[in-house]
Amino acid sequence: MISPQREQFWAEMVLKLAAFFSLFILGFILFYITWKGVSSISLSFLLENPSDMGRSGGIFAPIVSTFMLAFLSILISTPMGVGTSIFLTEYTNESRITRIIRFGADCLSGIPSIIFGLFGFVLFVIKLNLGWCILSGALTMSFMILPTIIRTSEEAIKSVPFDLREASYSLGASKWQTITKVVLPEAIPGIVTGVILGIGRCIGETAVVIFTAGAALNTPTSIFDSARTMAVHFYIIAREGISTQKAYATAFVLVVLVLSINFCTYFLMHKYISKKK
Amino acid sequence: MEANIKIQISHFTATFKPRYSFEKTCVSLSDITLNIYENEILSIIGPARSGKTTLLRSINRLNDIHENFFKTGDILLDKESVYHARVDVADIRRRVGFVFARPVVLPKSIWENICYGPKLKGISKKEELSQIVEESLKSAYLWDEVKNRLKDSALSLSGGQQQRLCIARTIALKPEVIMLDEPTSALDPISTSKIEDTLVELKSKYTIILVTNNTKQAARVGTKTAFFLMSKLIEYGNTEQIFTNPKEKQTEDYITGRFG
């Protein structure tokens, strides 16, 4: 029989090991990409367009495309997702319909992205004749990240105490006034978390982009241009053996971008919350 | 001279229908008939789950947000039914202010908390709002403690201050009736006595309904007292009479602390 003290000791050791191992993997990936990629980073790499299929030059066009695609996807999916979650939490009682919508959202989040890519290709690129372009890509991508935004916003809205709603009603506010003036301001940190997760998925996505936005190397000037995001650029030049060095440099920029978006939002959120307390 | 009847409750029954088949139908109020007079404090006493809170929430229609709430009978405010189909619910809630048992301040500044109701009513002028803020904080005896920090978050106030802020917030609506649901149950004796003093002051301008678990409090501040038990109104009368010479055995048992 093992004594409780001993059990405690080993449990702590195992948990510690798990935590350190996870951190180590994360650190290792970051270190490896930085080590391989940072040497080819220069201002011209960031500001020049790729030439010779990406063998030389920079990644200006992929950076612009990445931002355009992610921004447009978020612009489409956030109102839809937040709207759905408000409807689910505030305007319906727990019933069969809400369960179906919620189950649908969960199913949607389990679908592999390549299926979304194929769907977007058939619907937007072919059927609606939009062609390979940022708009097709953003529409498809926004469907893909919709479940994430719905579920995180729903949790955030649900966690706002019911007392606050009642207090607002008792002061003569309507349901909509209560939602906009009390519930949403309280739920915003949670909603933003969902949106950040969505941005992360947009930036890292390849399958959907290849199917719906194409892989053109030119700098896009409108949302009707075909474009190649950083993730796709990395995928193509690495897989086709065009330039491993440039691929690592692209990966490095991609990682730095995702991390800085996370840090910025974390910082802003912290400021927002501490201002209210 | 008889005072004016402000609220007339006639044969009011409130039921919460079960959402699931295994739940029982819950009758929270059964056949309540009660008149509430202008410029008086009516204290409602009674043990837990006797329907006191449901009654308050029925008067300002806060029970409407529960879909399984059903009622029969009627409640008249100035001789007009609050449940009439054409009545504006927001208007009723402004005329009949409500203070909750636990202080529920909105996570905004002190200023914003008080201006929340008036702004919804359409008041937007800065001078008018600051006048409302000052007046209502003064009526709730909170002005001196917070006048230099109106922009601070209301969450930074102590529990007693928060509850007085809630009272001030209700006064800012310029209501006709103020209902308080055990407003001092979460507070220390000093805050409690401050709030009781506030209520007695407010009596001259408003009609006040005070639900309380504390029979001594009812005896201290109430003009009239009503005793509820098991969703029924057992006895109603002048506070003095209820506490010195109750007609019903159950009332006597409750106020002498034999149960409840």
XYZ file of C-alpha atoms in Angstrom:
537
model
C 0.000 0.000 0.000
C 1.347 3.373 -1.061
C 1.183 6.117 1.542
C -0.773 9.317 0.790
C 2.413 11.383 1.081
C 4.181 9.225 -1.465
C 1.136 9.269 -3.741
C 1.060 13.053 -3.448
C 4.758 13.265 -4.340
C 4.429 11.113 -7.466
C 1.232 12.784 -8.612
C 2.958 16.144 -8.391
C 5.978 14.811 -10.271
C 3.871 13.416 -13.107
C 1.871 16.612 -13.445
C 5.019 18.698 -13.391
C 6.546 16.498 -16.072
C 3.479 16.870 -18.287
C 3.545 20.642 -17.902
C 7.257 20.948 -18.585
C 7.029 18.637 -21.583
C 4.234 20.721 -23.151
C 6.211 23.911 -22.567
C 9.346 22.273 -23.936
C 7.641 21.247 -27.193
C 6.266 24.753 -27.671
C 9.638 26.299 -26.908
C 11.418 23.872 -29.186
C 9.185 24.666 -32.168
C 9.611 28.386 -31.615
C 13.363 28.021 -31.191
C 13.758 25.819 -34.265
C 11.771 28.133 -36.542
C 13.619 31.178 -35.241
C 16.998 29.484 -35.644
C 16.271 28.404 -39.207
C 14.359 31.468 -40.306
C 15.709 34.553 -38.616
C 18.912 34.736 -40.672
C 17.044 35.446 -43.926
C 14.813 38.114 -42.373
C 15.576 41.608 -43.573
C 13.600 44.694 -44.406
C 13.734 43.824 -48.102
C 12.347 40.361 -47.347
C 9.298 42.001 -45.779
C 8.871 44.709 -48.406
C 9.683 42.957 -51.687
C 7.478 40.708 -53.736
C 8.522 37.102 -54.346
C 10.316 36.566 -57.620
C 11.217 33.404 -59.516
C 8.335 31.479 -57.877
C 9.589 32.430 -54.427
C 13.170 31.343 -54.904
C 14.298 34.906 -54.270
C 12.738 38.191 -53.221
C 10.493 38.717 -50.221
C 6.968 38.003 -49.062
C 5.252 41.379 -49.295
C 2.303 40.095 -51.358
C 1.624 37.091 -49.048
C 1.703 39.377 -46.001
C -0.845 41.747 -47.552
C -3.010 38.807 -48.681
C -2.914 37.249 -45.223
C -4.093 40.457 -43.585
C -6.816 41.064 -46.165
C -8.153 37.534 -45.936
C -8.108 37.343 -42.143
C -9.638 40.797 -41.747
C -12.444 40.123 -44.223
C -13.227 36.716 -42.700
C -13.500 38.230 -39.227
C -15.598 41.070 -40.581
C -18.098 38.573 -41.963
C -18.101 35.971 -39.198
C -18.079 38.148 -36.077
C -21.501 39.800 -36.555
C -23.004 36.482 -37.657
C -21.468 34.535 -34.794
C -22.159 37.067 -32.058
C -25.691 37.555 -33.394
C -26.335 33.828 -33.293
C -25.029 33.516 -29.765
C -27.124 36.446 -28.542
C -30.174 34.841 -30.098
C -29.377 31.483 -28.526
C -28.740 32.823 -25.040
C -31.131 35.753 -24.718
C -34.024 35.144 -27.056
C -34.710 31.442 -26.753
C -35.296 29.173 -23.856
C -33.438 25.913 -23.778
C -35.495 23.952 -26.297
C -35.174 21.569 -29.182
C -34.340 24.370 -31.626
C -31.470 25.742 -29.554
C -30.114 22.244 -29.070
C -30.230 21.653 -32.830
C -28.442 24.939 -33.579
C -25.824 24.246 -30.925
C -25.331 20.678 -32.129
C -25.024 22.004 -35.675
C -22.365 24.474 -34.615
C -20.436 21.736 -32.842
C -20.618 19.490 -35.914
C -19.487 22.370 -38.088
C -16.384 22.855 -35.955
C -15.465 19.195 -36.362
C -15.489 19.245 -40.168
C -11.986 19.132 -41.680
C -11.006 22.397 -43.310
C -10.413 20.780 -46.684
C -14.116 19.936 -46.870
C -14.900 23.602 -46.282
C -12.390 24.365 -49.033
C -14.142 22.061 -51.451
C -17.535 23.492 -50.479
C -16.307 27.038 -51.017
C -14.770 26.058 -54.321
C -18.017 24.568 -55.613
C -20.310 27.287 -54.249
C -18.388 30.554 -54.550
C -15.722 29.908 -57.138
C -17.790 27.862 -59.613
C -21.509 28.302 -58.920
C -21.536 31.989 -57.984
C -18.770 32.574 -60.500
C -16.642 34.637 -58.136
C -13.514 32.861 -59.260
C -10.457 32.357 -57.095
C -10.387 35.475 -55.029
C -10.032 36.852 -51.545
C -13.819 37.261 -51.223
C -14.466 33.564 -51.964
C -11.747 32.645 -49.515
C -13.008 34.949 -46.783
C -16.606 33.765 -47.149
C -15.553 30.129 -46.889
C -13.190 30.826 -44.030
C -15.842 32.743 -42.107
C -18.098 29.661 -42.222
C -15.224 27.630 -40.889
C -14.555 29.861 -37.890
C -18.226 30.600 -37.193
C -18.676 27.726 -34.687
C -15.684 28.865 -32.644
C -17.049 32.386 -32.404
C -20.585 31.212 -31.624
C -19.526 28.888 -28.838
C -17.045 31.223 -27.151
C -19.436 34.199 -27.311
C -22.230 32.024 -26.001
C -20.180 31.017 -22.986
C -19.141 34.637 -22.418
C -22.731 35.898 -22.580
C -23.982 33.098 -20.342
C -21.408 33.947 -17.691
C -22.835 37.462 -17.232
C -24.803 37.201 -13.954
C -28.563 37.094 -14.341
C -28.859 39.667 -11.525
C -27.404 42.334 -13.780
C -30.077 41.710 -16.389
C -32.813 41.908 -13.770
C -31.360 45.117 -12.357
C -31.348 46.600 -15.844
C -34.956 45.534 -16.488
C -36.056 46.963 -13.164
C -34.597 50.335 -14.184
C -36.898 50.429 -17.191
C -34.603 48.987 -19.841
C -35.924 46.854 -22.659
C -34.377 43.533 -23.551
C -32.316 44.983 -26.382
C -31.143 47.917 -24.248
C -30.118 45.456 -21.555
C -28.161 43.405 -24.073
C -26.309 46.335 -25.611
C -25.688 48.354 -22.464
C -25.071 45.692 -19.828
C -24.619 42.189 -21.210
C -22.331 42.802 -24.185
C -19.895 45.173 -22.410
C -19.481 42.500 -19.727
C -19.106 39.690 -22.247
C -16.662 41.454 -24.548
C -13.452 39.917 -23.167
C -14.852 36.436 -23.835
C -16.153 37.363 -27.274
C -12.783 38.843 -28.234
C -11.086 35.610 -27.184
C -13.260 33.748 -29.674
C -12.453 36.248 -32.408
C -8.718 35.906 -31.703
C -8.969 32.137 -32.002
C -10.740 32.726 -35.308
C -8.004 35.063 -36.572
C -5.404 32.471 -35.627
C -7.182 29.813 -37.646
C -7.552 32.181 -40.635
C -3.866 33.029 -40.655
C -2.762 29.435 -40.390
C -5.229 27.946 -42.869
C -3.988 26.499 -46.165
C -6.507 24.041 -47.587
C -9.369 26.516 -47.741
C -7.184 29.227 -49.258
C -5.757 27.048 -52.013
C -9.254 25.916 -53.013
C -10.979 29.276 -52.876
C -8.476 32.124 -53.075
C -5.909 30.482 -55.294
C -2.181 31.040 -55.055
C -1.412 34.082 -57.191
C 1.876 35.769 -56.395
C 0.824 39.326 -57.230
C -0.051 41.834 -54.548
C -3.865 41.880 -54.378
C -5.397 45.291 -55.005
C -9.025 44.368 -54.352
C -10.992 41.581 -52.740
C -11.722 40.190 -56.219
C -8.065 39.338 -56.816
C -6.627 35.921 -56.335
C -4.042 35.827 -53.565
C -1.543 33.632 -51.748
C -1.388 33.870 -47.973
C 1.803 33.323 -45.990
C 0.734 29.843 -44.913
C 0.055 28.834 -48.521
C 3.286 30.430 -49.702
C 5.182 28.455 -47.086
C 3.393 25.249 -48.063
C 4.110 25.646 -51.770
C 7.764 26.648 -51.599
C 8.516 24.011 -48.963
C 6.650 21.162 -50.621
C 7.887 21.815 -54.105
C 11.418 22.246 -52.808
C 11.708 25.752 -54.181
C 13.540 27.271 -51.248
C 13.728 25.798 -47.760
C 15.433 28.894 -46.425
C 12.690 31.240 -47.647
C 10.115 28.802 -46.309
C 11.564 28.980 -42.809
C 11.790 32.752 -43.015
C 8.089 32.864 -43.975
C 7.211 30.540 -41.112
C 9.097 32.801 -38.732
C 7.155 35.882 -39.858
C 3.908 33.905 -39.546
C 4.673 32.813 -35.994
C 5.739 36.300 -34.930
C 2.528 37.704 -36.403
C 0.264 35.257 -34.553
C 2.124 35.769 -31.286
C 2.019 39.545 -31.542
C -1.714 39.525 -32.269
C -2.239 37.427 -29.152
C -0.044 39.688 -27.032
C -1.705 42.856 -28.293
C -5.218 41.625 -27.567
C -4.184 40.297 -24.196
C -2.754 43.686 -23.345
C -5.797 45.587 -24.599
C -8.191 43.259 -22.790
C -6.274 43.680 -19.576
C -6.514 47.436 -19.923
C -10.246 47.250 -20.670
C -10.983 45.042 -17.675
C -8.867 46.999 -15.207
C -10.550 50.216 -16.325
C -13.917 48.814 -15.346
C -12.937 47.444 -11.970
C -58.985 61.166 6.631
C -58.264 57.971 4.764
C -55.086 58.032 2.653
C -55.255 57.340 -1.051
C -54.946 53.783 -2.241
C -51.807 53.567 -4.387
C -51.757 49.898 -5.215
C -54.736 47.630 -5.085
C -54.103 43.922 -5.231
C -57.229 41.880 -5.766
C -57.495 38.102 -5.674
C -53.996 37.791 -7.074
C -52.644 34.298 -7.591
C -49.201 33.600 -9.022
C -48.250 30.182 -10.297
C -45.047 28.828 -11.722
C -45.892 26.011 -14.104
C -43.395 23.188 -14.301
C -40.979 23.105 -17.205
C -40.488 19.386 -16.887
C -43.107 16.801 -16.109
C -41.399 15.650 -12.920
C -41.607 19.099 -11.338
C -44.601 20.155 -9.310
C -46.624 23.255 -10.109
C -45.596 25.863 -7.607
C -48.230 28.258 -6.304
C -46.265 31.219 -4.976
C -49.151 33.476 -4.111
C -52.688 32.368 -3.545
C -55.637 34.741 -3.629
C -53.974 37.829 -2.199
C -56.129 40.878 -1.645
C -54.330 43.861 -0.189
C -54.410 47.645 -0.442
C -51.272 49.720 -0.221
C -51.717 53.355 0.714
C -49.816 56.390 -0.446
C -46.945 57.738 1.668
C -46.786 54.741 3.910
C -44.269 52.030 4.551
C -45.809 48.608 4.252
C -43.580 45.955 5.757
C -44.122 42.445 4.556
C -42.856 39.780 6.906
C -42.946 36.029 6.731
C -40.667 33.006 6.557
C -38.744 32.012 3.456
C -40.769 30.844 0.453
C -43.948 32.500 1.647
C -44.365 34.515 -1.558
C -43.121 37.926 -0.398
C -40.631 38.406 -3.203
C -43.018 37.035 -5.821
C -45.539 39.667 -4.782
C -43.025 42.496 -5.305
C -41.891 41.070 -8.600
C -45.514 40.760 -9.728
C -46.200 44.423 -9.024
C -43.445 45.685 -11.343
C -43.905 42.761 -13.736
C -40.409 41.422 -13.264
C -41.891 37.928 -13.185
C -42.760 38.343 -16.857
C -39.238 37.308 -17.805
C -40.018 33.802 -16.589
C -42.005 32.038 -19.282
C -43.573 29.631 -16.823
C -45.169 32.404 -14.753
C -48.953 32.559 -14.776
C -51.306 34.738 -12.783
C -54.959 35.298 -12.090
C -56.496 38.285 -10.414
C -55.179 41.770 -10.890
C -52.927 44.476 -9.542
C -54.002 48.088 -9.955
C -51.585 50.983 -9.772
C -53.518 54.254 -9.454
C -56.656 52.333 -10.420
C -55.155 51.053 -13.662
C -54.103 47.470 -14.142
C -50.364 46.932 -14.514
C -51.203 43.828 -16.542
C -53.315 45.665 -19.114
C -52.315 44.699 -22.641
C -51.498 48.269 -23.680
C -49.396 49.088 -20.649
C -45.736 49.890 -21.304
C -43.822 47.517 -19.035
C -40.759 49.774 -18.919
C -42.996 52.604 -17.728
C -44.451 50.462 -14.927
C -40.946 49.499 -13.838
C -39.941 53.160 -13.743
C -42.990 54.096 -11.690
C -42.471 51.186 -9.314
C -38.778 51.062 -8.436
C -37.221 47.875 -7.126
C -34.224 47.304 -4.872
C -32.899 43.763 -4.755
C -31.900 41.734 -1.727
C -28.242 41.657 -2.645
C -26.783 44.930 -3.923
C -26.587 44.550 -7.687
C -24.579 47.461 -9.045
C -23.959 47.601 -12.763
C -20.249 47.214 -13.580
C -20.002 50.893 -14.471
C -19.057 54.060 -12.624
C -21.163 55.461 -9.773
C -22.282 58.249 -12.098
C -23.244 55.806 -14.870
C -25.173 53.617 -12.442
C -27.421 56.476 -11.460
C -27.776 57.874 -14.964
C -28.641 54.483 -16.456
C -32.389 54.786 -15.890
C -32.747 58.514 -16.670
C -30.708 58.127 -19.872
C -33.022 55.349 -21.038
C -35.905 57.698 -20.404
C -34.268 60.093 -22.860
C -32.575 62.595 -20.560
C -29.223 63.463 -22.090
C -28.340 66.995 -20.925
C -25.275 66.956 -18.726
C -26.574 69.567 -16.244
C -29.873 67.789 -15.838
C -28.121 64.470 -15.260
C -25.721 65.884 -12.700
C -28.626 67.401 -10.840
C -30.376 64.023 -10.784
C -27.178 62.342 -9.587
C -26.706 64.814 -6.759
C -30.344 64.764 -5.667
C -30.721 61.004 -5.655
C -27.404 60.403 -3.905
C -28.402 62.941 -1.267
C -31.778 61.260 -0.733
C -30.000 57.951 -0.206
C -27.491 59.602 2.169
C -24.555 58.592 0.021
C -23.606 61.949 -1.505
C -21.042 62.984 1.128
C -19.246 59.658 0.880
C -18.928 59.556 -2.899
C -19.183 63.118 -4.219
C -15.473 63.274 -5.027
C -15.315 59.919 -6.783
C -18.366 59.757 -9.021
C -16.260 58.465 -11.896
C -14.980 55.504 -9.855
C -16.364 52.068 -10.505
C -19.406 51.278 -8.400
C -17.763 47.954 -7.588
C -15.208 49.796 -5.454
C -17.893 50.748 -2.916
C -18.558 48.732 0.236
C -21.632 46.489 0.450
C -23.655 49.020 2.409
C -22.692 51.825 0.059
C -23.568 49.666 -2.945
C -27.022 49.017 -1.534
C -27.556 52.732 -0.926
C -26.362 53.337 -4.486
C -29.044 50.909 -5.637
C -31.619 52.904 -3.674
C -30.279 56.149 -5.178
C -30.436 54.580 -8.629
C -34.089 53.735 -8.037
C -34.844 57.251 -6.742
C -33.243 58.682 -9.882
C -36.078 57.166 -11.904
C -38.442 59.496 -9.989
C -40.708 56.571 -9.111
C -44.014 56.715 -7.268
C -43.486 53.500 -5.353
C -40.231 52.006 -4.075
C -40.130 48.314 -3.315
C -37.252 46.858 -1.361
C -36.658 43.133 -1.125
C -34.799 42.454 2.117
C -32.483 45.371 1.407
C -30.428 44.914 4.544
C -30.106 41.134 4.664
C -26.500 41.277 3.479
C -25.451 44.316 5.512
C -23.901 45.146 8.867
C -25.934 46.898 11.610
C -24.534 50.372 10.885
C -25.369 50.236 7.183
C -28.732 48.758 8.114
C -29.623 51.627 10.408
C -28.512 54.129 7.758
C -30.827 52.509 5.228
C -33.702 52.383 7.705
C -33.286 56.108 8.392
C -33.286 56.710 4.651
C -36.545 54.818 4.278
C -38.308 56.775 7.005
C -37.160 60.018 5.325
C -38.398 58.844 1.946
C -41.841 57.972 3.243
C -43.102 61.530 2.817
C -42.458 61.461 -0.925
C -42.998 57.870 -1.928
C -45.018 54.800 -1.166
C -42.676 52.161 0.167
C -43.038 48.408 0.319
C -40.397 46.730 2.424
C -39.977 42.978 2.455
C -37.948 41.910 5.415
C -36.894 38.789 7.258
C -36.184 40.866 10.277
C -39.392 41.335 12.288
C -37.729 43.994 14.446
C -36.985 45.997 11.332
C -40.643 45.785 10.308
C -41.639 47.005 13.762
C -39.136 49.889 13.571
C -39.971 51.364 10.185
C -43.332 50.025 9.002
C -46.574 51.980 9.133
C -48.535 48.904 8.183
C -47.414 45.307 8.346
C -48.559 42.278 6.394
C -47.709 38.734 7.432
C -47.370 36.097 4.738
C -47.177 32.375 5.302
C -47.171 29.560 2.757
C -48.128 31.903 -0.095
C -51.153 33.277 1.790
C -51.750 36.626 3.421
C -52.419 35.714 7.031
C -52.812 39.090 8.657
C -52.619 42.737 7.725
C -52.920 45.789 9.917
C -51.190 48.701 11.605
C -47.692 47.740 12.653
C -48.400 48.488 16.277
C -51.439 46.295 16.341
C -49.684 43.391 14.575
C -46.809 43.440 16.999
C -48.686 44.069 20.218
C -52.019 42.437 19.640
C -52.033 40.060 16.651
C -55.375 38.546 15.793
C -54.045 35.336 14.336
C -52.250 32.635 16.271
C -49.753 32.065 13.421
C -48.763 35.734 13.385
C -48.138 35.686 17.090
C -46.081 32.512 16.806
C -43.966 34.020 14.052
C -43.231 37.375 15.646
C -42.465 35.857 18.995
C -40.016 33.586 17.212
C -41.721 30.277 17.802
C -41.105 29.313 14.163
C -39.726 30.825 10.971
